CSV table of C-alpha atoms (C1' of nucleotides) in Angstrom, one decimal:
chain,number,residue,atom,x,y,z
J,1,MET,CA,-35.3,0.4,-16.4
J,2,SER,CA,-37.0,2.0,-13.7
J,3,THR,CA,-35.9,5.4,-11.9
J,4,LYS,CA,-38.1,3.8,-8.9
J,5,GLY,CA,-39.9,0.6,-7.0
J,6,ARG,CA,-39.3,-3.0,-6.0
J,7,GLY,CA,-36.0,-3.9,-6.9
J,8,ARG,CA,-32.2,-3.6,-5.6
J,9,PRO,CA,-31.5,0.1,-6.5
J,10,ARG,CA,-28.6,1.0,-9.3
J,11,THR,CA,-25.3,2.1,-8.2
J,12,TYR,CA,-24.5,3.9,-11.0
J,13,ASP,CA,-26.0,7.0,-12.8
J,14,SER,CA,-26.5,6.9,-17.3
J,15,ASP,CA,-25.3,10.0,-17.5
J,16,ALA,CA,-22.2,9.5,-15.9
J,17,ALA,CA,-21.6,6.0,-17.1
J,18,LEU,CA,-21.5,6.9,-20.7
J,19,GLY,CA,-19.3,10.0,-20.0
J,20,ALA,CA,-16.6,7.8,-18.1
J,21,ALA,CA,-16.6,5.3,-21.7
J,22,LEU,CA,-16.6,7.9,-24.6
J,23,GLU,CA,-13.3,8.8,-22.2
J,24,VAL,CA,-11.9,5.6,-23.5
J,25,PHE,CA,-13.5,5.3,-27.1
J,26,TRP,CA,-12.6,9.3,-27.6
J,27,GLU,CA,-8.3,7.3,-26.4
J,28,ARG,CA,-8.6,4.5,-28.0
J,29,GLY,CA,-10.8,4.3,-31.5
J,30,PHE,CA,-14.9,2.4,-31.2
J,31,ALA,CA,-12.7,-0.6,-32.7
J,32,ALA,CA,-9.9,-0.8,-30.9
J,33,THR,CA,-11.9,0.3,-27.2
J,34,SER,CA,-13.0,-3.3,-25.3
J,35,LEU,CA,-15.9,-3.7,-23.9
J,36,ASP,CA,-13.2,-4.4,-20.6
J,37,ASP,CA,-11.8,-1.2,-20.4
J,38,ILE,CA,-15.4,0.9,-20.8
J,39,SER,CA,-16.4,-1.8,-17.5
J,40,ALA,CA,-12.9,-0.6,-15.7
J,41,ALA,CA,-13.8,2.9,-17.0
J,42,THR,CA,-16.7,2.7,-15.3
J,43,GLY,CA,-17.0,1.2,-13.0
J,44,MET,CA,-20.0,-1.0,-13.8
J,45,ALA,CA,-19.4,-5.2,-14.4
J,46,ARG,CA,-20.1,-6.2,-18.6
J,47,PRO,CA,-24.1,-7.9,-18.3
J,48,SER,CA,-24.5,-4.3,-16.4
J,49,LEU,CA,-23.4,-2.5,-19.2
J,50,TYR,CA,-25.5,-4.8,-21.5
J,51,ALA,CA,-28.7,-4.6,-19.4
J,52,ALA,CA,-28.5,-0.6,-19.5
J,53,PHE,CA,-26.6,0.3,-23.1
J,54,GLY,CA,-27.6,-2.8,-25.2
J,55,ASN,CA,-24.0,-3.7,-27.2
J,56,LYS,CA,-20.7,-1.9,-27.4
J,57,LYS,CA,-21.5,-0.2,-30.7
J,58,SER,CA,-25.1,1.7,-29.1
J,59,ILE,CA,-23.1,2.4,-25.6
J,60,TYR,CA,-20.5,4.1,-28.8
J,61,ARG,CA,-23.6,5.7,-30.3
J,62,LYS,CA,-25.5,6.7,-27.6
J,63,SER,CA,-21.6,8.5,-25.6
J,64,ILE,CA,-21.4,9.7,-28.4
J,65,ASP,CA,-24.5,11.2,-29.0
J,66,LYS,CA,-24.2,12.8,-25.8
J,67,PHE,CA,-21.1,14.7,-26.5
J,68,ASN,CA,-22.6,15.3,-29.4
J,69,ARG,CA,-25.3,17.5,-27.7
J,70,GLU,CA,-23.8,19.1,-24.8
J,71,PHE,CA,-20.5,20.3,-26.5
J,72,LEU,CA,-22.8,21.4,-30.2
J,73,GLY,CA,-24.9,23.2,-28.2
J,74,GLN,CA,-22.3,24.9,-26.0
J,75,LEU,CA,-20.7,25.8,-29.2
J,76,GLU,CA,-23.3,27.2,-31.1
J,77,ALA,CA,-23.8,29.5,-28.2
J,78,VAL,CA,-20.7,30.7,-28.7
J,79,LEU,CA,-21.1,31.4,-32.3
J,80,PHE,CA,-24.8,33.1,-31.8
J,81,ALA,CA,-23.8,35.7,-28.8
J,82,GLY,CA,-24.3,38.2,-30.5
J,83,THR,CA,-20.7,40.2,-30.3
J,84,GLY,CA,-20.3,40.9,-34.2
J,85,ILE,CA,-19.1,37.4,-37.1
J,86,GLU,CA,-15.1,37.6,-36.1
J,87,ASN,CA,-15.5,38.0,-32.8
J,88,ASP,CA,-18.4,34.8,-32.4
J,89,LEU,CA,-16.5,33.3,-35.5
J,90,VAL,CA,-12.7,32.9,-33.0
J,91,ASN,CA,-14.4,32.3,-30.1
J,92,PHE,CA,-16.1,29.4,-31.3
J,93,TYR,CA,-13.4,27.8,-32.2
J,94,LEU,CA,-11.4,28.8,-29.3
J,95,ALA,CA,-14.6,27.2,-27.1
J,96,ALA,CA,-13.5,23.8,-29.1
J,97,LEU,CA,-9.8,24.1,-28.1
J,98,PRO,CA,-10.0,23.1,-24.2
J,99,THR,CA,-12.5,19.9,-24.8
J,100,TYR,CA,-9.6,19.6,-28.6
J,101,ARG,CA,-6.7,19.6,-26.5
J,102,SER,CA,-8.7,17.7,-23.7
J,103,GLY,CA,-7.1,14.0,-22.6
J,104,ASP,CA,-4.9,12.4,-19.6
J,105,ARG,CA,-1.6,11.2,-21.6
J,106,VAL,CA,-2.3,13.5,-24.8
J,107,ALA,CA,-5.1,15.7,-27.2
J,108,ARG,CA,-6.7,14.1,-28.6
J,109,GLY,CA,-8.9,15.8,-30.9
J,110,CYS,CA,-12.3,15.7,-31.3
J,111,PRO,CA,-13.9,12.6,-30.2
J,112,VAL,CA,-16.5,12.3,-33.2
J,113,ILE,CA,-14.3,13.3,-36.6
J,114,CYS,CA,-11.3,12.0,-35.3
J,115,THR,CA,-13.2,7.9,-34.1
J,116,ALA,CA,-16.3,8.4,-35.8
J,117,THR,CA,-15.1,8.9,-39.2
J,118,VAL,CA,-13.4,5.1,-39.9
J,119,GLU,CA,-16.1,3.5,-39.1
J,120,ALA,CA,-18.4,5.5,-41.3
J,121,ALA,CA,-17.3,3.7,-44.2
J,122,VAL,CA,-18.6,0.0,-42.3
J,123,ASP,CA,-21.2,0.8,-40.5
J,124,ASP,CA,-24.4,2.4,-41.4
J,125,THR,CA,-26.0,3.4,-38.7
J,126,ILE,CA,-22.5,5.3,-37.4
J,127,GLN,CA,-22.6,7.0,-40.7
J,128,GLY,CA,-26.2,8.4,-40.4
J,129,ASP,CA,-25.0,10.1,-36.7
J,130,LEU,CA,-22.5,11.3,-37.8
J,131,ALA,CA,-23.5,13.0,-41.8
J,132,ALA,CA,-25.9,14.5,-39.8
J,133,ALA,CA,-23.7,15.9,-37.3
J,134,PHE,CA,-21.9,17.2,-39.7
J,135,ASP,CA,-24.8,18.5,-41.3
J,136,HIS,CA,-25.8,20.4,-38.2
J,137,ILE,CA,-22.4,22.3,-38.0
J,138,ASP,CA,-22.4,22.8,-41.8
J,139,GLY,CA,-26.1,24.8,-41.2
J,140,ALA,CA,-24.6,27.0,-37.5
J,141,LEU,CA,-21.7,28.1,-39.9
J,142,VAL,CA,-24.0,29.0,-42.8
J,143,ALA,CA,-27.0,30.5,-40.9
J,144,ARG,CA,-24.8,32.2,-38.5
J,145,PHE,CA,-23.1,33.8,-41.5
J,146,GLU,CA,-26.5,34.5,-43.4
J,147,GLN,CA,-27.1,36.7,-40.0
J,148,ALA,CA,-23.9,38.6,-40.0
J,149,GLN,CA,-24.8,39.8,-43.8
J,150,ALA,CA,-28.4,40.7,-42.6
J,151,ASP,CA,-26.7,42.5,-39.3
J,152,GLY,CA,-24.7,45.1,-42.8
J,153,GLU,CA,-21.8,43.1,-41.2
J,154,LEU,CA,-20.8,41.4,-44.7
J,155,PRO,CA,-21.2,42.8,-48.4
J,156,GLY,CA,-24.4,41.7,-50.2
J,157,SER,CA,-21.6,39.6,-52.7
J,158,ALA,CA,-20.6,37.7,-50.3
J,159,VAL,CA,-22.5,34.2,-50.3
J,160,PRO,CA,-22.8,32.9,-46.2
J,161,SER,CA,-23.4,29.1,-47.8
J,162,ARG,CA,-19.7,29.4,-49.0
J,163,LEU,CA,-18.6,31.1,-46.1
J,164,GLY,CA,-19.7,28.0,-43.6
J,165,MET,CA,-18.8,25.8,-45.6
J,166,LEU,CA,-15.2,27.3,-45.4
J,167,ALA,CA,-16.3,28.2,-42.1
J,168,ALA,CA,-16.7,24.3,-41.2
J,169,ALA,CA,-13.7,23.6,-43.3
J,170,LEU,CA,-11.6,25.5,-40.2
J,171,LEU,CA,-13.3,23.4,-37.6
J,172,HIS,CA,-12.8,20.4,-39.1
J,173,SER,CA,-8.9,21.0,-39.4
J,174,LEU,CA,-8.9,21.9,-36.0
J,175,ALA,CA,-10.2,18.7,-34.5
J,176,VAL,CA,-7.8,16.6,-36.5
J,177,ARG,CA,-4.2,18.3,-35.7
J,178,MET,CA,-4.6,18.8,-33.0
J,179,ARG,CA,-4.7,14.9,-32.7
J,180,VAL,CA,-2.3,14.8,-35.0
J,181,ARG,CA,-0.2,16.9,-32.7
J,182,GLN,CA,2.8,18.3,-35.1
J,183,LYS,CA,5.6,20.3,-33.2
J,184,GLY,CA,5.2,24.2,-33.5
J,185,PHE,CA,0.8,24.1,-35.1
J,186,GLN,CA,-0.3,27.0,-32.9
J,187,ALA,CA,-4.2,26.2,-32.2
J,188,GLU,CA,-4.9,30.1,-31.8
J,189,GLN,CA,-2.9,32.1,-34.2
J,190,PHE,CA,-4.1,29.7,-37.2
J,191,VAL,CA,-8.0,30.4,-35.9
J,192,ARG,CA,-7.3,34.4,-36.0
J,193,ALA,CA,-5.1,34.0,-38.9
J,194,SER,CA,-7.6,32.2,-41.1
J,195,VAL,CA,-10.8,33.6,-39.5
J,196,GLY,CA,-9.5,37.4,-40.7
J,197,GLU,CA,-8.5,35.5,-44.0
J,198,ILE,CA,-12.3,35.0,-44.3
J,199,LEU,CA,-13.3,38.0,-43.6
J,200,LYS,CA,-11.1,39.6,-45.4
J,201,THR,CA,-14.3,40.8,-48.2
I,1,MET,CA,15.0,-11.1,-48.0
I,2,SER,CA,16.9,-11.9,-51.0
I,3,THR,CA,16.4,-10.8,-54.8
I,4,LYS,CA,18.1,-13.7,-56.0
I,5,GLY,CA,20.1,-17.3,-54.6
I,6,ARG,CA,19.2,-20.5,-53.2
I,7,GLY,CA,15.7,-21.1,-52.1
I,8,ARG,CA,12.6,-21.5,-52.6
I,9,PRO,CA,10.8,-18.1,-54.8
I,10,ARG,CA,8.4,-15.9,-53.0
I,11,THR,CA,5.4,-16.2,-55.4
I,12,TYR,CA,4.6,-12.4,-53.8
I,13,ASP,CA,5.2,-8.2,-55.1
I,14,SER,CA,5.9,-7.0,-52.4
I,15,ASP,CA,4.8,-3.5,-53.3
I,16,ALA,CA,1.6,-5.3,-54.7
I,17,ALA,CA,1.2,-6.6,-51.5
I,18,LEU,CA,1.8,-3.3,-49.5
I,19,GLY,CA,-1.3,-2.4,-51.8
I,20,ALA,CA,-3.6,-4.7,-50.6
I,21,ALA,CA,-3.1,-4.4,-47.5
I,22,LEU,CA,-3.5,0.1,-47.2
I,23,GLU,CA,-7.0,-1.7,-49.4
I,24,VAL,CA,-8.2,-3.4,-46.4
I,25,PHE,CA,-6.7,-1.4,-43.3
I,26,TRP,CA,-7.7,1.7,-45.4
I,27,GLU,CA,-12.1,0.6,-45.2
I,28,ARG,CA,-11.6,-1.1,-42.0
I,29,GLY,CA,-9.4,0.5,-39.7
I,30,PHE,CA,-5.6,0.1,-38.0
I,31,ALA,CA,-7.8,-1.7,-35.5
I,32,ALA,CA,-10.2,-3.0,-36.9
I,33,THR,CA,-8.6,-5.2,-39.9
I,34,SER,CA,-7.1,-8.5,-38.8
I,35,LEU,CA,-4.0,-10.3,-40.3
I,36,ASP,CA,-6.5,-13.1,-41.1
I,37,ASP,CA,-8.2,-9.8,-43.3
I,38,ILE,CA,-4.7,-8.6,-45.0
I,39,SER,CA,-4.2,-12.8,-45.3
I,40,ALA,CA,-7.1,-13.3,-47.7
I,41,ALA,CA,-6.6,-9.5,-49.1
I,42,THR,CA,-2.9,-10.0,-50.1
I,43,GLY,CA,-2.8,-13.8,-51.3
I,44,MET,CA,-0.3,-14.6,-49.0
I,45,ALA,CA,0.0,-16.8,-45.4
I,46,ARG,CA,0.3,-15.6,-42.0
I,47,PRO,CA,3.6,-16.1,-41.6
I,48,SER,CA,4.8,-14.8,-44.8
I,49,LEU,CA,3.3,-11.9,-44.1
I,50,TYR,CA,5.2,-11.5,-41.0
I,51,ALA,CA,8.4,-12.9,-42.3
I,52,ALA,CA,8.8,-9.7,-45.2
I,53,PHE,CA,7.2,-6.6,-43.5
I,54,GLY,CA,6.6,-8.0,-39.5
I,55,ASN,CA,4.0,-7.7,-37.3
I,56,LYS,CA,0.8,-5.8,-38.6
I,57,LYS,CA,0.9,-2.2,-36.9
I,58,SER,CA,4.8,-2.6,-39.7
I,59,ILE,CA,2.1,-3.6,-42.0
I,60,TYR,CA,0.2,-1.3,-41.1
I,61,ARG,CA,3.2,1.4,-41.2
I,62,LYS,CA,4.9,0.6,-44.7
I,63,SER,CA,1.3,0.4,-46.5
I,64,ILE,CA,0.8,4.1,-45.8
I,65,ASP,CA,4.4,4.7,-46.4
I,66,LYS,CA,4.3,3.7,-50.0
I,67,PHE,CA,0.7,5.4,-49.9
I,68,ASN,CA,2.2,8.6,-48.6
I,69,ARG,CA,4.9,8.3,-51.6
I,70,GLU,CA,3.2,7.5,-54.5
I,71,PHE,CA,-0.2,10.3,-54.0
I,72,LEU,CA,2.3,13.6,-52.1
I,73,GLY,CA,4.0,13.1,-54.7
I,74,GLN,CA,1.4,13.0,-57.6
I,75,LEU,CA,-0.6,15.8,-55.8
I,76,GLU,CA,2.8,18.6,-55.7
I,77,ALA,CA,3.3,17.8,-59.2
I,78,VAL,CA,-0.4,19.0,-59.4
I,79,LEU,CA,0.0,21.8,-57.5
I,80,PHE,CA,4.1,23.4,-59.0
I,81,ALA,CA,2.6,22.5,-62.7
I,82,GLY,CA,3.1,26.5,-62.9
I,83,THR,CA,-0.5,26.9,-64.7
I,84,GLY,CA,-1.2,30.1,-61.8
I,85,ILE,CA,-2.1,29.7,-58.4
I,86,GLU,CA,-5.8,29.6,-58.5
I,87,ASN,CA,-5.4,26.8,-62.1
I,88,ASP,CA,-3.1,24.6,-60.3
I,89,LEU,CA,-4.6,25.1,-56.4
I,90,VAL,CA,-8.3,23.4,-57.6
I,91,ASN,CA,-6.4,20.7,-59.5
I,92,PHE,CA,-4.5,20.2,-56.7
I,93,TYR,CA,-7.8,19.0,-54.1
I,94,LEU,CA,-9.9,17.4,-58.1
I,95,ALA,CA,-6.2,15.3,-57.9
I,96,ALA,CA,-7.5,14.6,-54.1
I,97,LEU,CA,-11.2,13.6,-54.9
I,98,PRO,CA,-10.7,10.1,-57.5
I,99,THR,CA,-8.3,8.6,-54.7
I,100,TYR,CA,-11.3,9.9,-52.3
I,101,ARG,CA,-14.1,8.6,-53.6
I,102,SER,CA,-12.3,5.2,-54.5
I,103,GLY,CA,-13.8,2.1,-52.8
I,104,ASP,CA,-15.3,-1.5,-54.0
I,105,ARG,CA,-18.8,-0.5,-51.5
I,106,VAL,CA,-18.5,3.5,-51.4
I,107,ALA,CA,-15.7,7.0,-50.5
I,108,ARG,CA,-13.0,6.2,-47.8
I,109,GLY,CA,-11.9,9.6,-48.0
I,110,CYS,CA,-7.8,9.8,-46.9
I,111,PRO,CA,-7.1,6.6,-45.6
I,112,VAL,CA,-4.6,8.3,-43.5
I,113,ILE,CA,-6.2,11.7,-42.0
I,114,CYS,CA,-9.5,8.9,-42.1
I,115,THR,CA,-7.3,6.1,-39.7
I,116,ALA,CA,-3.6,7.5,-39.0
I,117,THR,CA,-5.2,9.8,-36.7
I,118,VAL,CA,-6.9,7.8,-34.0
I,119,GLU,CA,-4.1,5.7,-33.4
I,120,ALA,CA,-1.9,8.8,-32.9
I,121,ALA,CA,-3.5,9.1,-29.0
I,122,VAL,CA,-2.4,5.8,-28.5
I,123,ASP,CA,1.0,4.8,-30.7
I,124,ASP,CA,3.7,7.7,-30.8
I,125,THR,CA,5.2,5.7,-33.9
I,126,ILE,CA,1.9,6.6,-35.9
I,127,GLN,CA,1.8,9.9,-34.7
I,128,GLY,CA,5.2,10.7,-35.4
I,129,ASP,CA,4.8,9.6,-38.9
I,130,LEU,CA,1.7,11.2,-40.0
I,131,ALA,CA,3.3,14.9,-38.1
I,132,ALA,CA,5.1,14.9,-40.1
I,133,ALA,CA,2.7,13.7,-42.9
I,134,PHE,CA,0.8,16.0,-42.4
I,135,ASP,CA,4.0,18.3,-41.6
I,136,HIS,CA,4.4,17.5,-45.5
I,137,ILE,CA,1.8,19.0,-46.9
I,138,ASP,CA,1.5,22.3,-45.3
I,139,GLY,CA,5.0,22.8,-46.6
I,140,ALA,CA,4.0,21.6,-50.2
I,141,LEU,CA,1.6,24.3,-49.7
I,142,VAL,CA,2.4,26.9,-48.2
I,143,ALA,CA,6.0,27.2,-51.1
I,144,ARG,CA,2.9,26.6,-53.1
I,145,PHE,CA,1.6,30.3,-52.2
I,146,GLU,CA,5.4,32.4,-51.9
I,147,GLN,CA,5.7,31.1,-54.6
I,148,ALA,CA,3.2,33.2,-56.2
I,149,GLN,CA,3.2,35.6,-54.3
I,150,ALA,CA,7.1,36.2,-55.8
I,151,ASP,CA,5.2,35.5,-59.0
I,152,GLY,CA,3.2,38.5,-58.2
I,153,GLU,CA,0.1,37.0,-58.3
I,154,LEU,CA,-0.6,37.3,-54.4
I,155,PRO,CA,-0.3,41.3,-53.2
I,156,GLY,CA,3.0,41.7,-51.3
I,157,SER,CA,0.5,42.4,-47.7
I,158,ALA,CA,-0.7,38.6,-48.3
I,159,VAL,CA,0.6,36.2,-45.9
I,160,PRO,CA,2.0,32.5,-47.8
I,161,SER,CA,1.9,30.6,-44.0
I,162,ARG,CA,-1.2,31.9,-42.9
I,163,LEU,CA,-2.7,31.0,-46.7
I,164,GLY,CA,-1.0,28.0,-47.3
I,165,MET,CA,-1.6,26.6,-43.3
I,166,LEU,CA,-5.6,27.6,-44.5
I,167,ALA,CA,-5.6,25.9,-48.0
I,168,ALA,CA,-4.4,22.4,-45.8
I,169,ALA,CA,-7.9,22.3,-44.1
I,170,LEU,CA,-9.5,22.0,-46.8
I,171,LEU,CA,-8.2,19.4,-47.9
I,172,HIS,CA,-8.7,18.0,-44.4
I,173,SER,CA,-11.9,18.4,-44.6
I,174,LEU,CA,-11.9,16.9,-48.2
I,175,ALA,CA,-10.3,14.1,-46.6
I,176,VAL,CA,-13.4,13.3,-44.1
I,177,ARG,CA,-15.7,14.6,-45.4
I,178,MET,CA,-15.9,12.1,-48.1
I,179,ARG,CA,-15.6,9.2,-46.3
I,180,VAL,CA,-18.3,10.7,-44.0
I,181,ARG,CA,-20.8,11.0,-47.0
I,182,GLN,CA,-23.3,13.8,-46.5
I,183,LYS,CA,-26.4,13.7,-48.7
I,184,GLY,CA,-25.6,16.3,-51.2
I,185,PHE,CA,-21.9,17.0,-50.7
I,186,GLN,CA,-20.9,19.5,-53.6
I,187,ALA,CA,-17.6,18.4,-53.6
I,188,GLU,CA,-16.0,19.8,-56.8
I,189,GLN,CA,-18.4,23.0,-55.8
I,190,PHE,CA,-17.1,23.4,-53.1
I,191,VAL,CA,-13.6,23.3,-53.5
I,192,ARG,CA,-14.5,26.2,-56.9
I,193,ALA,CA,-16.0,27.7,-54.3
I,194,SER,CA,-13.5,27.0,-51.8
I,195,VAL,CA,-9.7,28.9,-53.7
I,196,GLY,CA,-12.3,31.5,-54.8
I,197,GLU,CA,-12.8,32.5,-50.8
I,198,ILE,CA,-8.8,32.4,-50.1
I,199,LEU,CA,-7.2,33.8,-53.2
I,200,LYS,CA,-9.7,37.2,-52.9
I,201,THR,CA,-7.7,39.6,-52.0
P,1,DC,C1',-41.9,-10.7,7.5
P,2,DT,C1',-42.8,-12.5,3.4
P,3,DC,C1',-43.1,-12.7,-1.9
P,4,DA,C1',-42.2,-10.4,-6.0
P,5,DT,C1',-38.4,-6.7,-8.5
P,6,DT,C1',-34.9,-5.6,-10.6
P,7,DT,C1',-29.5,-4.8,-10.2
P,8,DT,C1',-24.9,-7.5,-9.5
P,9,DA,C1',-21.6,-10.1,-9.8
P,10,DT,C1',-19.2,-14.4,-11.1
P,11,DA,C1',-18.4,-17.4,-14.5
P,12,DC,C1',-19.0,-19.5,-18.5
P,13,DC,C1',-19.4,-19.7,-23.8
P,14,DG,C1',-18.4,-20.3,-28.3
P,15,DT,C1',-15.2,-17.2,-32.1
P,16,DT,C1',-11.9,-14.6,-32.8
P,17,DT,C1',-6.9,-12.7,-32.2
P,18,DC,C1',-1.8,-12.3,-32.8
P,19,DG,C1',2.3,-15.4,-33.5
P,20,DT,C1',4.8,-19.3,-34.0
P,21,DA,C1',6.6,-24.7,-35.1
P,22,DC,C1',7.4,-27.7,-37.9
P,23,DA,C1',7.3,-29.9,-41.9
P,24,DA,C1',6.5,-30.4,-47.1
P,25,DA,C1',7.3,-27.6,-51.6
P,26,DA,C1',11.7,-25.4,-54.9
P,27,DT,C1',14.9,-23.4,-56.4
P,28,DT,C1',20.1,-23.3,-56.8
P,29,DA,C1',25.0,-24.1,-55.6
P,30,DA,C1',28.9,-27.9,-56.1
N,1,DT,C1',21.9,-35.9,-57.8
N,2,DT,C1',23.5,-34.8,-54.1
N,3,DA,C1',23.1,-31.2,-49.7
N,4,DA,C1',22.1,-26.3,-48.3
N,5,DT,C1',18.5,-22.8,-48.2
N,6,DT,C1',14.6,-19.7,-49.1
N,7,DT,C1',9.6,-19.7,-48.9
N,8,DT,C1',5.2,-21.7,-47.9
N,9,DG,C1',1.1,-23.7,-45.7
N,10,DT,C1',-1.2,-26.0,-42.2
N,11,DA,C1',-1.4,-26.2,-37.9
N,12,DC,C1',-1.2,-25.4,-32.7
N,13,DG,C1',-2.0,-22.3,-29.2
N,14,DA,C1',-2.0,-18.8,-25.4
N,15,DA,C1',-4.8,-14.8,-25.3
N,16,DA,C1',-8.9,-11.8,-25.5
N,17,DC,C1',-12.9,-10.5,-27.6
N,18,DG,C1',-18.7,-10.3,-27.2
N,19,DG,C1',-21.8,-11.9,-25.2
N,20,DT,C1',-24.7,-14.2,-22.2
N,21,DA,C1',-26.6,-17.7,-17.9
N,22,DT,C1',-27.1,-17.3,-13.3
N,23,DA,C1',-26.8,-17.2,-8.8
N,24,DA,C1',-26.8,-13.9,-4.8
N,25,DA,C1',-27.2,-9.4,-2.9
N,26,DA,C1',-31.0,-5.3,-2.0
N,27,DT,C1',-34.8,-3.0,-2.7
N,28,DG,C1',-40.4,-2.2,-1.5
N,29,DA,C1',-44.8,-4.0,-2.0
N,30,DG,C1',-48.2,-7.0,0.2
DNA sequence: CTCATTTTATACCGTTTCGTACAAAATTAA
DNA sequence: TTAATTTTGTACGAAACGGTATAAAATGAG
C-alpha cells in the first residue's frame, strides 16, 4: 500500500474497484459471486485483488461499507433537509428508489438488506456490520421524529421512538420489495400513502 | 415415484426430507448450501435426492413451497381468528416470531424473505415464486382490513389497501430484523406499538 | 545505468462443487 | 424360486472454487 514511491505503479483505483465489486455482489449475492466475477468486473487479476483488499469476505465487507457511507449519508441529508417532517420523510424514501431500482438486468433492491442479511446467520462479523447499519438508520429516523416533535410538528403525545421504528420498517419493506418485483407495485404511491398513515396524528 | 409396487422400498419420507433440506437452506442460504449439506441433513445419498426432487434449485423451490403453505396457512388462521382487528393483527405478528427466532445457533428470520430475495435478481423462477408469496400476504392483510371496515372497526375514511401494505411492511421488517439481531431490539414491543400506530384512526 | 521495490500476470495446487454411472440390495409379481 | 423392478450407496468425472507461488514488468532512488 503506497501512494507514491519506488515500484511499478498500480493501474487500478481502489474506490472504483470496490464500486465495481459491489455491483456483482449486489446482483448475485455474496456466496454466488466468485473471485473470477470480481476480477472481471474490476479488471484486476485475482492476486492484485487479494493484495489490495484481502480475501473474498474482506472485499465484500469493504464494498458494503463504502456503499453504506455514501448511500446512508445521502439519505440522511435528505431526511434532515428541514422542509417539514412529511416532506423530508417522503423525500427520504424517494431518494432511495433510484438506487433500489438500479441494475443492468433488473432492479436489485438494497445490497445491504438483500445480500448481507443472508450471511448474518452464519458470519458474525457481517452480522455485526449489518446490525450497526440498522442501528444507524433507526437512530437517524428516531432523531428526525424527535426534532419534529420539538418543532411542534407532532403532538406531545407522539412517541418518536415508535414512529422511527415504524418508518424504518417502511424502508426495509421497500428495500426487499424492489428486488422481489411484484407486478403492479407502485413504490412512489406506497411511500406517500404510508407516510400519510404514519403521520396521521 | 411409486407409493407401492415392486422394488426396494424407499427409506425416506419426502415431507420430512424437504423439511430437513429447508433447515440448511434457511441457515446458509441457497448458494452457500451444497448438495452434501442437504444429503447430511436428510440422511439421503445424493443420487436419491436427485431422483426424488431433482437438482439443487428444484429441492430449494419445493422446500420453500412447503414452508410457505404451512407457515402462511398458520398465520392466516390467526389473522382471521375474529377477535377484533387489533388483537388479530398483533397475534398475526406474534405467531410469526417463534418461527423467525428458530435455529440451532441463532435466530434466522424468515427463510423466504431472507434467502429467496437474494436469488430473485438472477433467477426468474424463484423471483416468480417469491412475488407470488408476497402477493399472497398483501392480499390477506388487505382483505383483513376490508373486513374490519365492514365490521365497523375502522372509519369509512380508512383505506384498507393502504393499511394492508403498511401492515405487510411490518412483517417484512420483522422477518429481516430477527436475522439481523440488533442488540436491544424488542420484537413484541415493536409489534404492539406499531399496530397501535397503524390503527390510530 | 544499476539496483531496490512494487505491481502485474500466468500458472498452479488442493479442495469442493454438481451431477451421474453402476453394481449391490431389497422388495413384489409370477 | 426365479425374474422384474425400484432404491440405495459407492465411486467417479469434469468443472469451478479460493488462494498463492513465482517470474516478468514498470517505476524511483542512488
